[in-house]
Amino acid sequence: MKKVLTIKLLLVLTLAVTAVGCKRSSSSNSSRATGWDINSKDGGFQYNTSFKGQEAGPGLVFVEGGTFTMGRVQDDVMHDWNNTPNQQHVQSFYMDETEVTNLMYLEYLDWIKRIYPPIEDNFKAIYDGVLPDTLVWRNRLGYNEVMTENYLRHPGYAEYPVVGVSWIQAVEFANWRSDRVNESNLEDAGYIQRDAKLNDVSADATFNTDTYINAPSQVYGGNTALTDPANTRRRVQTNAAGDQINVNATRETGIISPKYRLPTEAEWEYAALGLTSIRSYNVYRGRKKYPWDGQYTRSGKRKIRGDQMANFKQGKGDYGGIAGWSDDGADITNAVKSYEPNDFGLYDMAGNVAEWVADVYRPIVDDEFSDFNYYRGNVYTKNELNEDGTVRIVTPDEIKFDTLPNGKVVARNLPGEIHQVPVDENETYLRTNFDTSDNRNFRDGDKRSSRDYRDGFSEDEEGTDATHTSVMYNSPKHNVELDSAGQLIREYDRSDKRTSLINDEVRVYKGGSWKDREYWLDPAQRRYFPQNMATDYIGFRCAMSRVGSKSENKNKSKN
């Protein structure tokens, strides 16, 4: 009898627990603001209430954010005084496991060539503008033609980091990658017809993430059949009135990933250091000179003791040791993943190639104004609207090209994208956090602080932001223009009064390379280079912001 009663009590308790669990699970689909149903089959507010967390995009690894000391931790033997230590905090983000390789970049070139055939006059400059500069390998007193002819495309270099890519080209690659990844995500989720990305694209019918979010009927050149649920694998949902709902993915679905981009300087340095190995509770015990533990470039681990941890120049005339006993296994660049990763699982954060980051270069990091997600280079834009309030989409006839100071022509926008215009007073009026579109030279100093303070400055001579920057740093002003016959005229600034190479078009690059000595392997070191130029020792990798929780471990202690 007692046994029967025990079983009955257990059944009652089980049912009670189940009922409570069901009530709790269903409460996520009930608004805590109004009590109305969310995701009701009858229509109304639709939202992904079962979102489990952001997944890492292709090629990315998770980097949990935190506070760290940004800047040098060793002697400033170069006397640059451009990386004074300062405390910064970065949010969690994702970063490419390796540098972008030749194989990855060739996939990009193949797509551009297929969609915008360079044999057509209107598209020739698009393809030419994304091609890496293979001539960067040439040396007046060196024979490097084998790299000039083979490094980018030969299978032997497929997994080597791409070089000869300017900062502008790196940004365009990241934008293209964002669209291709989101296009694939939407196809996998059944919002886009399968294989549309291969069979139904052309110059006037491409996918763009921003266009899909703001005007989904305009992607693929307005071919709505490719996004119609009747032609995809998604089950058509209707409300009580028989109208289709959830036809297109939105930000609320959680399917659309944040954009790939270049990492900021603070993010790159934080990720390169990989400080988790010296963390003790909520304190860093000591400091790190390199992405690995220790004060030397050789490994102290028993299994690989004595091996070099990075690819760099060993000494004068020594790029990799003697035959049969190579110090670092390479004389130029090396295949990615040839060396041990750091504590975040990132490869080649020191050596192989230096890497572009997003920031505009200035000699100081203005930590007095910002110590959170520090970044110099913000240029705020907004979608251009038609008279009827819809976004204006770029057509093949509206492609705009920029002629760079070195004469190279690059596309400023591509068909299928949304026209962008600078933010204006409608967005900045009575704001306290920003008041202009271009913030690259924000808090740059004043004219009287420059070396040329005697040269006729007046109190009311403000000029434009660009003028202010060029006067503040007095950098060269090269001129590129077209004559009446359409011929390109390039004038090199030969003035002997220039005092700086710094302007709003120079970008920071970080890390050492196969051409650099050990000093530059320190993640704190910073250098700069014009954003429109390329070298044989600068590559790049992409990053992606994390949305939601700081940590992937939701049960992490908060002490």
mmCIF file of N, CA and C in Angstrom, residues 104-207:
data_model
loop_
_atom_site.group_PDB
_atom_site.id
_atom_site.type_symbol
_atom_site.label_atom_id
_atom_site.label_comp_id
_atom_site.label_asym_id
_atom_site.label_seq_id
_atom_site.Cartn_x
_atom_site.Cartn_y
_atom_site.Cartn_z
ATOM 1 N N MET A 104 41.867 32.367 -50.364
ATOM 2 C CA MET A 104 40.665 33.106 -49.989
ATOM 3 C C MET A 104 40.475 34.324 -50.883
ATOM 4 N N TYR A 105 41.558 35.022 -51.170
ATOM 5 C CA TYR A 105 41.439 36.227 -51.992
ATOM 6 C C TYR A 105 41.143 35.889 -53.451
ATOM 7 N N LEU A 106 41.669 34.758 -53.922
ATOM 8 C CA LEU A 106 41.381 34.344 -55.299
ATOM 9 C C LEU A 106 39.913 34.013 -55.496
ATOM 10 N N GLU A 107 39.261 33.494 -54.442
ATOM 11 C CA GLU A 107 37.818 33.248 -54.516
ATOM 12 C C GLU A 107 37.069 34.567 -54.726
ATOM 13 N N TYR A 108 37.536 35.594 -54.045
ATOM 14 C CA TYR A 108 36.972 36.938 -54.206
ATOM 15 C C TYR A 108 37.180 37.450 -55.635
ATOM 16 N N LEU A 109 38.389 37.301 -56.154
ATOM 17 C CA LEU A 109 38.668 37.750 -57.514
ATOM 18 C C LEU A 109 37.817 37.003 -58.533
ATOM 19 N N ASP A 110 37.643 35.708 -58.313
ATOM 20 C CA ASP A 110 36.827 34.900 -59.233
ATOM 21 C C ASP A 110 35.386 35.406 -59.258
ATOM 22 N N TRP A 111 34.841 35.720 -58.070
ATOM 23 C CA TRP A 111 33.451 36.203 -58.009
ATOM 24 C C TRP A 111 33.320 37.535 -58.729
ATOM 25 N N ILE A 112 34.240 38.451 -58.456
ATOM 26 C CA ILE A 112 34.198 39.762 -59.106
ATOM 27 C C ILE A 112 34.299 39.618 -60.621
ATOM 28 N N LYS A 113 35.158 38.734 -61.060
ATOM 29 C CA LYS A 113 35.355 38.562 -62.512
ATOM 30 C C LYS A 113 34.128 37.972 -63.183
ATOM 31 N N ARG A 114 33.441 37.053 -62.482
ATOM 32 C CA ARG A 114 32.233 36.446 -63.050
ATOM 33 C C ARG A 114 31.066 37.428 -63.092
ATOM 34 N N ILE A 115 30.914 38.211 -62.036
ATOM 35 C CA ILE A 115 29.763 39.103 -61.949
ATOM 36 C C ILE A 115 29.991 40.393 -62.729
ATOM 37 N N TYR A 116 31.210 40.889 -62.706
ATOM 38 C CA TYR A 116 31.537 42.135 -63.414
ATOM 39 C C TYR A 116 32.667 41.858 -64.403
ATOM 40 N N PRO A 117 32.353 41.252 -65.536
ATOM 41 C CA PRO A 117 33.393 40.841 -66.502
ATOM 42 C C PRO A 117 34.260 42.025 -66.928
ATOM 43 N N PRO A 118 35.568 41.935 -66.747
ATOM 44 C CA PRO A 118 36.444 43.062 -67.094
ATOM 45 C C PRO A 118 36.516 43.333 -68.592
ATOM 46 N N ILE A 119 35.986 42.427 -69.408
ATOM 47 C CA ILE A 119 35.982 42.682 -70.856
ATOM 48 C C ILE A 119 34.954 43.758 -71.209
ATOM 49 N N GLU A 120 34.036 44.058 -70.284
ATOM 50 C CA GLU A 120 33.072 45.134 -70.506
ATOM 51 C C GLU A 120 33.650 46.428 -69.944
ATOM 52 N N ASP A 121 33.619 47.469 -70.754
ATOM 53 C CA ASP A 121 34.254 48.734 -70.390
ATOM 54 C C ASP A 121 33.735 49.291 -69.068
ATOM 55 N N ASN A 122 32.448 49.105 -68.806
ATOM 56 C CA ASN A 122 31.850 49.671 -67.594
ATOM 57 C C ASN A 122 32.350 48.986 -66.324
ATOM 58 N N PHE A 123 32.862 47.751 -66.475
ATOM 59 C CA PHE A 123 33.259 46.965 -65.308
ATOM 60 C C PHE A 123 34.763 46.745 -65.194
ATOM 61 N N LYS A 124 35.514 47.142 -66.206
ATOM 62 C CA LYS A 124 36.945 46.845 -66.214
ATOM 63 C C LYS A 124 37.649 47.397 -64.976
ATOM 64 N N ALA A 125 37.300 48.624 -64.591
ATOM 65 C CA ALA A 125 37.963 49.250 -63.455
ATOM 66 C C ALA A 125 37.610 48.564 -62.145
ATOM 67 N N ILE A 126 36.455 47.882 -62.083
ATOM 68 C CA ILE A 126 36.069 47.180 -60.850
ATOM 69 C C ILE A 126 37.048 46.047 -60.581
ATOM 70 N N TYR A 127 37.273 45.213 -61.598
ATOM 71 C CA TYR A 127 38.187 44.082 -61.428
ATOM 72 C C TYR A 127 39.624 44.549 -61.226
ATOM 73 N N ASP A 128 40.061 45.524 -62.020
ATOM 74 C CA ASP A 128 41.428 46.031 -61.882
ATOM 75 C C ASP A 128 41.640 46.643 -60.497
ATOM 76 N N GLY A 129 40.583 47.235 -59.923
ATOM 77 C CA GLY A 129 40.708 47.905 -58.639
ATOM 78 C C GLY A 129 40.864 46.969 -57.460
ATOM 79 N N VAL A 130 40.475 45.698 -57.604
ATOM 80 C CA VAL A 130 40.601 44.748 -56.492
ATOM 81 C C VAL A 130 41.809 43.827 -56.649
ATOM 82 N N LEU A 131 42.484 43.888 -57.775
ATOM 83 C CA LEU A 131 43.656 43.042 -57.986
ATOM 84 C C LEU A 131 44.807 43.452 -57.067
ATOM 85 N N PRO A 132 45.417 42.513 -56.370
ATOM 86 C CA PRO A 132 46.610 42.850 -55.577
ATOM 87 C C PRO A 132 47.745 43.331 -56.480
ATOM 88 N N ASP A 133 48.591 44.164 -55.938
ATOM 89 C CA ASP A 133 49.748 44.679 -56.676
ATOM 90 C C ASP A 133 50.880 43.664 -56.578
ATOM 91 N N THR A 134 51.033 42.868 -57.607
ATOM 92 C CA THR A 134 52.071 41.824 -57.582
ATOM 93 C C THR A 134 53.473 42.395 -57.784
ATOM 94 N N LEU A 135 53.560 43.647 -58.200
ATOM 95 C CA LEU A 135 54.871 44.256 -58.421
ATOM 96 C C LEU A 135 55.543 44.666 -57.117
ATOM 97 N N VAL A 136 54.854 44.518 -55.988
ATOM 98 C CA VAL A 136 55.470 44.890 -54.705
ATOM 99 C C VAL A 136 56.678 44.014 -54.398
ATOM 100 N N TRP A 137 56.806 42.868 -55.055
ATOM 101 C CA TRP A 137 57.930 41.968 -54.791
ATOM 102 C C TRP A 137 59.226 42.450 -55.441
ATOM 103 N N ARG A 138 59.137 43.364 -56.387
ATOM 104 C CA ARG A 138 60.340 43.791 -57.101
ATOM 105 C C ARG A 138 61.276 44.610 -56.215
ATOM 106 N N ASN A 139 62.565 44.421 -56.444
ATOM 107 C CA ASN A 139 63.608 45.110 -55.693
ATOM 108 C C ASN A 139 64.668 45.555 -56.694
ATOM 109 N N ARG A 140 65.060 46.800 -56.620
ATOM 110 C CA ARG A 140 66.024 47.327 -57.588
ATOM 111 C C ARG A 140 67.303 46.503 -57.630
ATOM 112 N N LEU A 141 67.698 45.931 -56.501
ATOM 113 C CA LEU A 141 68.920 45.141 -56.446
ATOM 114 C C LEU A 141 68.621 43.728 -55.960
ATOM 115 N N GLY A 142 67.549 43.144 -56.468
ATOM 116 C CA GLY A 142 67.197 41.777 -56.100
ATOM 117 C C GLY A 142 66.379 41.123 -57.201
ATOM 118 N N TYR A 143 66.520 39.803 -57.343
ATOM 119 C CA TYR A 143 65.739 39.085 -58.348
ATOM 120 C C TYR A 143 64.577 38.367 -57.656
ATOM 121 N N ASN A 144 63.365 38.924 -57.814
ATOM 122 C CA ASN A 144 62.180 38.363 -57.183
ATOM 123 C C ASN A 144 61.047 38.131 -58.178
ATOM 124 N N GLU A 145 61.386 37.997 -59.456
ATOM 125 C CA GLU A 145 60.337 37.860 -60.468
ATOM 126 C C GLU A 145 59.497 36.602 -60.275
ATOM 127 N N VAL A 146 60.062 35.574 -59.651
ATOM 128 C CA VAL A 146 59.283 34.354 -59.437
ATOM 129 C C VAL A 146 58.090 34.638 -58.534
ATOM 130 N N MET A 147 58.251 35.529 -57.531
ATOM 131 C CA MET A 147 57.116 35.895 -56.685
ATOM 132 C C MET A 147 56.159 36.822 -57.415
ATOM 133 N N THR A 148 56.699 37.729 -58.194
ATOM 134 C CA THR A 148 55.846 38.629 -58.968
ATOM 135 C C THR A 148 54.899 37.848 -59.873
ATOM 136 N N GLU A 149 55.401 36.779 -60.471
ATOM 137 C CA GLU A 149 54.611 36.005 -61.437
ATOM 138 C C GLU A 149 53.782 34.893 -60.803
ATOM 139 N N ASN A 150 54.205 34.386 -59.641
ATOM 140 C CA ASN A 150 53.581 33.166 -59.122
ATOM 141 C C ASN A 150 52.945 33.272 -57.740
ATOM 142 N N TYR A 151 53.383 34.222 -56.916
ATOM 143 C CA TYR A 151 52.985 34.186 -55.504
ATOM 144 C C TYR A 151 51.471 34.201 -55.310
ATOM 145 N N LEU A 152 50.754 35.021 -56.051
ATOM 146 C CA LEU A 152 49.316 35.158 -55.839
ATOM 147 C C LEU A 152 48.533 33.940 -56.309
ATOM 148 N N ARG A 153 48.900 33.361 -57.460
ATOM 149 C CA ARG A 153 48.018 32.382 -58.092
ATOM 150 C C ARG A 153 48.533 30.941 -58.084
ATOM 151 N N HIS A 154 49.809 30.724 -57.876
ATOM 152 C CA HIS A 154 50.326 29.356 -57.944
ATOM 153 C C HIS A 154 49.842 28.540 -56.742
ATOM 154 N N PRO A 155 49.409 27.260 -56.980
ATOM 155 C CA PRO A 155 48.927 26.420 -55.863
ATOM 156 C C PRO A 155 49.946 26.227 -54.750
ATOM 157 N N GLY A 156 51.225 26.361 -55.083
ATOM 158 C CA GLY A 156 52.248 26.216 -54.063
ATOM 159 C C GLY A 156 52.176 27.285 -52.992
ATOM 160 N N TYR A 157 51.537 28.411 -53.310
ATOM 161 C CA TYR A 157 51.397 29.502 -52.349
ATOM 162 C C TYR A 157 49.940 29.687 -51.917
ATOM 163 N N ALA A 158 49.077 28.716 -52.140
ATOM 164 C CA ALA A 158 47.642 28.868 -51.869
ATOM 165 C C ALA A 158 47.355 29.246 -50.426
ATOM 166 N N GLU A 159 48.044 28.620 -49.483
ATOM 167 C CA GLU A 159 47.776 28.865 -48.064
ATOM 168 C C GLU A 159 48.745 29.874 -47.455
ATOM 169 N N TYR A 160 49.393 30.649 -48.287
ATOM 170 C CA TYR A 160 50.255 31.731 -47.810
ATOM 171 C C TYR A 160 49.427 33.014 -47.702
ATOM 172 N N PRO A 161 49.778 33.911 -46.801
ATOM 173 C CA PRO A 161 48.995 35.152 -46.656
ATOM 174 C C PRO A 161 49.101 36.029 -47.889
ATOM 175 N N VAL A 162 47.974 36.585 -48.302
ATOM 176 C CA VAL A 162 47.970 37.468 -49.462
ATOM 177 C C VAL A 162 48.674 38.770 -49.092
ATOM 178 N N VAL A 163 49.472 39.293 -50.008
ATOM 179 C CA VAL A 163 50.143 40.580 -49.830
ATOM 180 C C VAL A 163 49.896 41.413 -51.080
ATOM 181 N N GLY A 164 50.408 42.636 -51.083
ATOM 182 C CA GLY A 164 50.146 43.517 -52.221
ATOM 183 C C GLY A 164 48.737 44.081 -52.195
ATOM 184 N N VAL A 165 48.077 43.991 -51.037
ATOM 185 C CA VAL A 165 46.707 44.465 -50.889
ATOM 186 C C VAL A 165 46.717 45.752 -50.066
ATOM 187 N N SER A 166 46.111 46.790 -50.574
ATOM 188 C CA SER A 166 46.030 48.053 -49.849
ATOM 189 C C SER A 166 44.955 47.975 -48.767
ATOM 190 N N TRP A 167 44.948 48.964 -47.889
ATOM 191 C CA TRP A 167 43.919 49.024 -46.855
ATOM 192 C C TRP A 167 42.532 49.129 -47.483
ATOM 193 N N ILE A 168 42.413 49.910 -48.531
ATOM 194 C CA ILE A 168 41.120 50.071 -49.212
ATOM 195 C C ILE A 168 40.637 48.736 -49.759
ATOM 196 N N GLN A 169 41.537 47.971 -50.368
ATOM 197 C CA GLN A 169 41.161 46.664 -50.911
ATOM 198 C C GLN A 169 40.779 45.681 -49.807
ATOM 199 N N ALA A 170 41.461 45.754 -48.674
ATOM 200 C CA ALA A 170 41.135 44.873 -47.555
ATOM 201 C C ALA A 170 39.722 45.149 -47.044
ATOM 202 N N VAL A 171 39.354 46.431 -46.959
ATOM 203 C CA VAL A 171 38.002 46.796 -46.509
ATOM 204 C C VAL A 171 36.957 46.287 -47.494
ATOM 205 N N GLU A 172 37.223 46.410 -48.780
ATOM 206 C CA GLU A 172 36.270 45.937 -49.788
ATOM 207 C C GLU A 172 36.119 44.420 -49.745
ATOM 208 N N PHE A 173 37.210 43.706 -49.480
ATOM 209 C CA PHE A 173 37.130 42.252 -49.333
ATOM 210 C C PHE A 173 36.221 41.894 -48.160
ATOM 211 N N ALA A 174 36.374 42.597 -47.033
ATOM 212 C CA ALA A 174 35.543 42.321 -45.862
ATOM 213 C C ALA A 174 34.073 42.573 -46.160
ATOM 214 N N ASN A 175 33.770 43.641 -46.902
ATOM 215 C CA ASN A 175 32.378 43.920 -47.265
ATOM 216 C C ASN A 175 31.806 42.820 -48.148
ATOM 217 N N TRP A 176 32.595 42.404 -49.130
ATOM 218 C CA TRP A 176 32.151 41.306 -50.012
ATOM 219 C C TRP A 176 31.930 40.033 -49.206
ATOM 220 N N ARG A 177 32.822 39.729 -48.295
ATOM 221 C CA ARG A 177 32.721 38.515 -47.492
ATOM 222 C C ARG A 177 31.461 38.531 -46.631
ATOM 223 N N SER A 178 31.122 39.693 -46.081
ATOM 224 C CA SER A 178 29.909 39.818 -45.268
ATOM 225 C C SER A 178 28.678 39.417 -46.077
ATOM 226 N N ASP A 179 28.594 39.919 -47.293
ATOM 227 C CA ASP A 179 27.430 39.617 -48.127
ATOM 228 C C ASP A 179 27.364 38.146 -48.523
ATOM 229 N N ARG A 180 28.501 37.554 -48.832
ATOM 230 C CA ARG A 180 28.480 36.145 -49.250
ATOM 231 C C ARG A 180 28.122 35.222 -48.078
ATOM 232 N N VAL A 181 28.609 35.528 -46.885
ATOM 233 C CA VAL A 181 28.296 34.702 -45.718
ATOM 234 C C VAL A 181 26.820 34.817 -45.365
ATOM 235 N N ASN A 182 26.275 36.038 -45.361
ATOM 236 C CA ASN A 182 24.858 36.205 -45.043
ATOM 237 C C ASN A 182 23.966 35.617 -46.122
ATOM 238 N N GLU A 183 24.408 35.697 -47.373
ATOM 239 C CA GLU A 183 23.659 35.073 -48.460
ATOM 240 C C GLU A 183 23.567 33.569 -48.241
ATOM 241 N N SER A 184 24.682 32.967 -47.818
ATOM 242 C CA SER A 184 24.694 31.528 -47.545
ATOM 243 C C SER A 184 23.840 31.191 -46.323
ATOM 244 N N ASN A 185 23.910 32.028 -45.274
ATOM 245 C CA ASN A 185 23.093 31.800 -44.077
ATOM 246 C C ASN A 185 21.607 31.794 -44.410
ATOM 247 N N LEU A 186 21.187 32.761 -45.226
ATOM 248 C CA LEU A 186 19.777 32.862 -45.589
ATOM 249 C C LEU A 186 19.344 31.708 -46.484
ATOM 250 N N GLU A 187 20.258 31.245 -47.332
ATOM 251 C CA GLU A 187 19.941 30.082 -48.162
ATOM 252 C C GLU A 187 19.766 28.839 -47.293
ATOM 253 N N ASP A 188 20.665 28.647 -46.328
ATOM 254 C CA ASP A 188 20.563 27.488 -45.433
ATOM 255 C C ASP A 188 19.281 27.519 -44.611
ATOM 256 N N ALA A 189 18.828 28.740 -44.243
ATOM 257 C CA ALA A 189 17.610 28.872 -43.445
ATOM 258 C C ALA A 189 16.347 28.835 -44.292
ATOM 259 N N GLY A 190 16.509 28.770 -45.613
ATOM 260 C CA GLY A 190 15.349 28.649 -46.499
ATOM 261 C C GLY A 190 14.717 29.964 -46.898
ATOM 262 N N TYR A 191 15.416 31.077 -46.698
ATOM 263 C CA TYR A 191 14.864 32.379 -47.092
ATOM 264 C C TYR A 191 15.211 32.739 -48.531
ATOM 265 N N ILE A 192 16.207 32.076 -49.074
ATOM 266 C CA ILE A 192 16.632 32.314 -50.450
ATOM 267 C C ILE A 192 16.661 30.975 -51.180
ATOM 268 N N GLN A 193 16.261 30.990 -52.423
ATOM 269 C CA GLN A 193 16.220 29.767 -53.226
ATOM 270 C C GLN A 193 17.612 29.147 -53.315
ATOM 271 N N ARG A 194 17.675 27.839 -53.182
ATOM 272 C CA ARG A 194 18.952 27.140 -53.181
ATOM 273 C C ARG A 194 19.703 27.370 -54.491
ATOM 274 N N ASP A 195 20.998 27.593 -54.368
ATOM 275 C CA ASP A 195 21.917 27.811 -55.490
ATOM 276 C C ASP A 195 21.638 29.101 -56.270
ATOM 277 N N ALA A 196 20.798 29.974 -55.718
ATOM 278 C CA ALA A 196 20.578 31.263 -56.384
ATOM 279 C C ALA A 196 21.882 32.052 -56.464
ATOM 280 N N LYS A 197 22.740 31.881 -55.460
ATOM 281 C CA LYS A 197 24.003 32.627 -55.414
ATOM 282 C C LYS A 197 24.954 32.223 -56.532
ATOM 283 N N LEU A 198 24.675 31.090 -57.175
ATOM 284 C CA LEU A 198 25.525 30.626 -58.268
ATOM 285 C C LEU A 198 24.865 30.794 -59.633
ATOM 286 N N ASN A 199 23.561 30.558 -59.680
ATOM 287 C CA ASN A 199 22.886 30.471 -60.978
ATOM 288 C C ASN A 199 22.108 31.711 -61.376
ATOM 289 N N ASP A 200 21.814 32.594 -60.424
ATOM 290 C CA ASP A 200 20.894 33.692 -60.728
ATOM 291 C C ASP A 200 21.482 35.060 -60.447
ATOM 292 N N VAL A 201 22.799 35.169 -60.423
ATOM 293 C CA VAL A 201 23.431 36.456 -60.139
ATOM 294 C C VAL A 201 24.084 37.021 -61.386
ATOM 295 N N SER A 202 24.091 38.330 -61.454
ATOM 296 C CA SER A 202 24.737 39.050 -62.551
ATOM 297 C C SER A 202 25.034 40.450 -62.057
ATOM 298 N N ALA A 203 25.566 41.287 -62.928
ATOM 299 C CA ALA A 203 25.948 42.635 -62.519
ATOM 300 C C ALA A 203 24.762 43.433 -61.989
ATOM 301 N N ASP A 204 23.581 43.200 -62.538
ATOM 302 C CA ASP A 204 22.406 43.933 -62.066
ATOM 303 C C ASP A 204 21.490 43.075 -61.202
ATOM 304 N N ALA A 205 22.004 41.939 -60.711
ATOM 305 C CA ALA A 205 21.204 41.062 -59.850
ATOM 306 C C ALA A 205 22.120 40.372 -58.850
ATOM 307 N N THR A 206 22.466 41.097 -57.784
ATOM 308 C CA THR A 206 23.341 40.548 -56.745
ATOM 309 C C THR A 206 22.661 40.680 -55.390
ATOM 310 N N PHE A 207 23.264 40.030 -54.392
ATOM 311 C CA PHE A 207 22.750 40.109 -53.020
ATOM 312 C C PHE A 207 23.607 41.060 -52.206
#
